[in-house]
């Protein structure tokens, strides 16, 4: 069974930093692109960042470019999101989400999601 | 950036009725569209990919259609567990991946 478990969320002051983790199990982690998708309270879904299975390619939304860094450790089956210069607009539940296919040449769509971790940016 | 627009924002239906949800892309995305269902306090669940292929375990009452810029999700006979928010997502071009704003299906 595929499992994705996020951690690392919490309350952080504006301008602060936080690192999220996503522990994966139940599939060959290194074969799949993984993304972070966030959802502000009461709002819709916003893709934040994605990374290829090897970690060699990374992608970012304009809203987080230069402030967030996605990475992965395939030996630990873990995905990370380093977030800095946080603002109130970054307040959201952050989900990690796995691409449905290991060989799809197209950008990803997601067949497995974690339960999410809440990041609150407030003074 | 490809903008995804969903309509209506809210759809009021009764159990057993048919629901039709729309999603429009600002430019052609071929059939590279997914639909997700999200219930309160839960992560999204993949329903449809490739515009019309049901994901594993998705009941046959859910169907998707369309290509290019116009897409539809149809729920043939609404069950109580189908009341949720539905999102479309394009995966034809990135970055960024983009989602529609969602359609809430309510009683």
Short mmCIF file of C-alpha atoms in Angstrom, two decimals:
data_model
loop_
_atom_site.label_atom_id
_atom_site.label_comp_id
_atom_site.label_asym_id
_atom_site.label_seq_id
_atom_site.Cartn_x
_atom_site.Cartn_y
_atom_site.Cartn_z
CA UNK A 1 0.00 0.00 0.00
CA UNK A 2 1.34 3.41 -0.97
CA UNK A 3 1.81 5.73 2.00
CA UNK A 4 2.94 9.33 2.08
CA UNK A 5 3.36 10.94 5.47
CA UNK A 6 4.16 14.64 5.75
CA UNK A 7 5.74 16.27 8.77
CA UNK A 8 7.44 19.48 9.78
CA UNK A 9 4.56 21.91 9.67
CA UNK A 10 3.80 24.38 12.42
CA UNK A 11 3.62 28.03 13.38
CA UNK A 12 6.37 30.27 12.02
CA UNK A 13 6.83 34.03 12.04
CA UNK A 14 6.80 36.07 8.85
CA UNK A 15 10.24 35.98 7.28
CA UNK A 16 11.03 32.68 8.93
CA UNK A 17 11.97 29.29 7.57
CA UNK A 18 10.65 25.77 7.82
CA UNK A 19 11.52 22.39 6.32
CA UNK A 20 8.80 19.93 5.44
CA UNK A 21 9.39 16.21 4.98
CA UNK A 22 7.37 13.51 3.25
CA UNK A 23 8.18 9.90 4.10
CA UNK A 24 7.15 7.45 1.40
CA UNK A 25 6.57 3.71 1.46
CA UNK A 26 4.85 1.01 -0.54
CA UNK A 27 6.39 1.81 -3.92
CA UNK A 28 9.78 2.25 -5.60
CA UNK A 29 10.31 5.84 -4.55
CA UNK A 30 13.08 6.69 -7.00
CA UNK A 31 10.91 5.77 -9.99
CA UNK A 32 8.35 8.51 -9.46
CA UNK A 33 8.09 12.25 -9.78
CA UNK A 34 6.71 13.77 -6.59
CA UNK A 35 5.21 17.20 -6.00
CA UNK A 36 4.16 19.50 -3.20
CA UNK A 37 0.64 20.88 -3.51
CA UNK A 38 -0.80 23.31 -1.01
CA UNK A 39 -4.26 24.41 0.02
CA UNK A 40 -4.86 27.64 1.89
CA UNK A 41 -7.69 27.49 4.46
CA UNK A 42 -11.02 27.30 2.64
CA UNK A 43 -9.36 27.65 -0.76
CA UNK A 44 -8.50 25.49 -3.75
CA UNK A 45 -5.43 23.50 -4.67
CA UNK A 46 -2.18 25.16 -5.72
CA UNK A 47 0.77 23.25 -7.11
CA UNK A 48 3.97 24.45 -5.44
CA UNK A 49 6.92 22.40 -6.65
CA UNK A 50 7.85 19.11 -8.27
CA UNK A 51 10.92 16.93 -8.62
CA UNK A 52 11.84 14.09 -10.95
CA UNK A 53 12.48 10.60 -9.67
CA UNK A 54 16.25 10.98 -9.86
CA UNK A 55 16.12 14.43 -8.32
CA UNK A 56 17.87 15.86 -11.34
CA UNK A 57 15.00 18.09 -12.42
CA UNK A 58 13.09 20.47 -10.22
CA UNK A 59 10.14 22.75 -10.95
CA UNK A 60 8.58 25.64 -9.04
CA UNK A 61 5.54 27.84 -9.10
CA UNK A 62 6.37 31.51 -9.62
CA UNK A 63 4.91 32.28 -6.19
CA UNK A 64 7.66 30.30 -4.44
CA UNK A 65 10.57 30.52 -6.88
CA UNK A 66 13.71 31.61 -5.10
CA UNK A 67 12.22 31.04 -1.64
CA UNK A 68 11.45 27.30 -1.62
CA UNK A 69 13.74 24.41 -2.49
CA UNK A 70 12.53 20.90 -3.23
CA UNK A 71 14.84 17.93 -2.80
CA UNK A 72 14.70 14.21 -2.19
CA UNK A 73 16.80 11.49 -0.64
CA UNK A 74 16.06 8.29 -2.50
CA UNK A 75 18.11 6.25 -0.02
CA UNK A 76 15.69 7.37 2.73
CA UNK A 77 12.54 7.42 0.56
CA UNK A 78 11.97 10.98 1.68
CA UNK A 79 10.96 14.20 -0.04
CA UNK A 80 11.73 17.63 1.38
CA UNK A 81 10.60 21.20 0.96
CA UNK A 82 12.83 23.89 2.42
CA UNK A 83 10.81 27.07 2.79
CA UNK A 84 12.26 30.48 3.59
CA UNK A 85 11.14 34.12 3.61
CA UNK A 86 7.69 32.92 4.55
CA UNK A 87 4.70 35.25 4.37
CA UNK A 88 1.09 34.96 5.46
CA UNK A 89 0.21 33.96 1.89
CA UNK A 90 2.17 30.72 2.44
CA UNK A 91 -0.24 29.63 5.17
CA UNK A 92 -1.75 26.37 3.96
CA UNK A 93 -1.93 22.63 4.30
CA UNK A 94 0.98 21.21 2.32
CA UNK A 95 0.46 17.84 0.65
CA UNK A 96 3.02 15.65 -1.03
CA UNK A 97 1.59 13.87 -4.04
CA UNK A 98 2.94 11.03 -6.17
CA UNK A 99 2.73 10.88 -9.96
CA UNK A 100 0.46 8.14 -11.21
CA UNK A 101 2.94 6.76 -13.70
CA UNK A 102 6.63 5.98 -13.48
CA UNK A 103 7.20 6.34 -17.21
CA UNK A 104 4.86 9.10 -18.29
CA UNK A 105 6.78 11.66 -20.35
CA UNK A 106 4.12 14.23 -19.57
CA UNK A 107 3.97 16.42 -16.47
CA UNK A 108 2.50 14.61 -13.49
CA UNK A 109 -0.96 13.97 -12.17
CA UNK A 110 -1.37 12.41 -8.79
CA UNK A 111 -2.75 9.07 -7.69
CA UNK A 112 -1.57 9.17 -4.09
CA UNK A 113 -1.57 12.00 -1.59
CA UNK A 114 -0.47 12.34 1.99
CA UNK A 115 -2.76 13.67 4.70
CA UNK A 116 -0.96 17.01 4.67
CA UNK A 117 0.88 19.16 7.19
CA UNK A 118 -0.34 22.61 8.20
CA UNK A 119 1.99 25.58 7.93
CA UNK A 120 0.82 28.77 9.62
CA UNK A 121 2.75 31.97 9.08
CA UNK A 122 1.81 34.52 11.70
CA UNK A 123 3.34 36.82 14.27
CA UNK B 1 0.45 29.54 -17.70
CA UNK B 2 -2.66 27.52 -18.57
CA UNK B 3 -5.67 28.80 -16.65
CA UNK B 4 -8.32 26.24 -15.71
CA UNK B 5 -11.86 27.52 -15.13
CA UNK B 6 -14.52 25.35 -13.51
CA UNK B 7 -18.25 25.92 -13.52
CA UNK B 8 -20.49 26.16 -11.71
CA UNK B 9 -18.80 27.05 -8.43
CA UNK B 10 -21.59 25.26 -6.57
CA UNK B 11 -23.98 22.63 -7.84
CA UNK B 12 -27.05 21.77 -5.82
CA UNK B 13 -28.46 18.35 -6.62
CA UNK B 14 -30.48 15.61 -4.96
CA UNK B 15 -29.35 12.01 -4.40
CA UNK B 16 -30.05 9.92 -7.46
CA UNK B 17 -29.84 12.88 -9.82
CA UNK B 18 -27.25 13.41 -12.54
CA UNK B 19 -24.51 15.98 -12.02
CA UNK B 20 -22.53 17.62 -14.80
CA UNK B 21 -19.40 19.60 -13.96
CA UNK B 22 -17.44 21.65 -16.48
CA UNK B 23 -13.78 22.55 -16.80
CA UNK B 24 -12.32 24.84 -19.44
CA UNK B 25 -8.65 25.36 -20.30
CA UNK B 26 -7.30 28.68 -21.57
CA UNK B 27 -5.49 26.82 -24.35
CA UNK B 28 -5.55 23.33 -25.76
CA UNK B 29 -4.33 20.63 -23.38
CA UNK B 30 -5.19 17.68 -25.62
CA UNK B 31 -6.60 15.01 -23.24
CA UNK B 32 -4.10 15.71 -20.46
CA UNK B 33 -6.66 16.41 -17.77
CA UNK B 34 -7.34 14.84 -14.40
CA UNK B 35 -10.30 15.13 -12.06
CA UNK B 36 -10.06 14.87 -8.27
CA UNK B 37 -12.63 14.58 -5.50
CA UNK B 38 -11.97 16.13 -2.11
CA UNK B 39 -14.05 15.68 1.02
CA UNK B 40 -13.67 17.88 4.11
CA UNK B 41 -10.52 17.14 6.07
CA UNK B 42 -9.23 14.70 3.48
CA UNK B 43 -6.65 14.93 0.69
CA UNK B 44 -7.82 14.88 -2.92
CA UNK B 45 -8.56 11.56 -4.54
CA UNK B 46 -7.83 10.91 -8.22
CA UNK B 47 -11.01 10.04 -10.12
CA UNK B 48 -10.22 10.46 -13.81
CA UNK B 49 -7.07 10.90 -15.87
CA UNK B 50 -6.50 11.23 -19.59
CA UNK B 51 -9.80 13.15 -19.55
CA UNK B 52 -11.86 9.95 -19.59
CA UNK B 53 -10.05 7.03 -17.89
CA UNK B 54 -11.30 6.11 -14.45
CA UNK B 55 -8.64 5.61 -11.81
CA UNK B 56 -8.41 2.33 -9.93
CA UNK B 57 -11.43 1.68 -7.73
CA UNK B 58 -13.53 4.58 -9.02
CA UNK B 59 -17.19 3.64 -9.51
CA UNK B 60 -18.58 3.52 -13.01
CA UNK B 61 -21.08 6.29 -12.23
CA UNK B 62 -18.18 8.72 -12.67
CA UNK B 63 -17.30 9.51 -16.28
CA UNK B 64 -15.15 12.10 -17.97
CA UNK B 65 -15.22 13.47 -21.48
CA UNK B 66 -13.75 16.20 -23.64
CA UNK B 67 -10.49 17.22 -25.26
CA UNK B 68 -8.74 20.39 -26.28
CA UNK B 69 -10.19 23.09 -24.06
CA UNK B 70 -13.60 21.78 -22.93
CA UNK B 71 -14.06 18.96 -20.43
CA UNK B 72 -16.90 17.46 -18.45
CA UNK B 73 -17.18 15.26 -15.38
CA UNK B 74 -20.51 13.48 -15.09
CA UNK B 75 -21.82 11.67 -12.05
CA UNK B 76 -24.70 9.61 -13.39
CA UNK B 77 -26.64 9.04 -10.17
CA UNK B 78 -25.41 10.90 -7.13
CA UNK B 79 -24.85 8.91 -3.98
CA UNK B 80 -24.56 10.48 -0.54
CA UNK B 81 -20.80 9.89 -0.51
CA UNK B 82 -20.38 11.92 -3.72
CA UNK B 83 -21.11 15.25 -2.09
CA UNK B 84 -17.69 16.88 -2.16
CA UNK B 85 -15.56 19.40 -4.02
CA UNK B 86 -14.25 18.42 -7.44
CA UNK B 87 -11.12 19.84 -9.06
CA UNK B 88 -9.72 19.53 -12.55
CA UNK B 89 -5.97 19.68 -13.23
CA UNK B 90 -4.09 20.05 -16.49
CA UNK B 91 -0.86 18.17 -17.02
CA UNK B 92 -0.06 19.15 -20.57
CA UNK B 93 2.49 21.83 -19.73
CA UNK B 94 4.55 22.72 -16.71
CA UNK B 95 5.64 24.56 -14.82
CA UNK B 96 3.24 25.34 -13.49
CA UNK B 97 0.75 22.53 -13.10
CA UNK B 98 -2.62 24.21 -12.71
CA UNK B 99 -5.89 23.32 -11.04
CA UNK B 100 -9.35 24.72 -11.54
CA UNK B 101 -11.00 26.59 -8.71
CA UNK B 102 -13.27 23.68 -7.85
CA UNK B 103 -16.97 22.83 -7.99
CA UNK B 104 -18.76 22.06 -4.75
CA UNK B 105 -21.50 19.47 -5.18
CA UNK B 106 -24.03 19.89 -2.41
CA UNK B 107 -27.50 18.73 -1.53
#
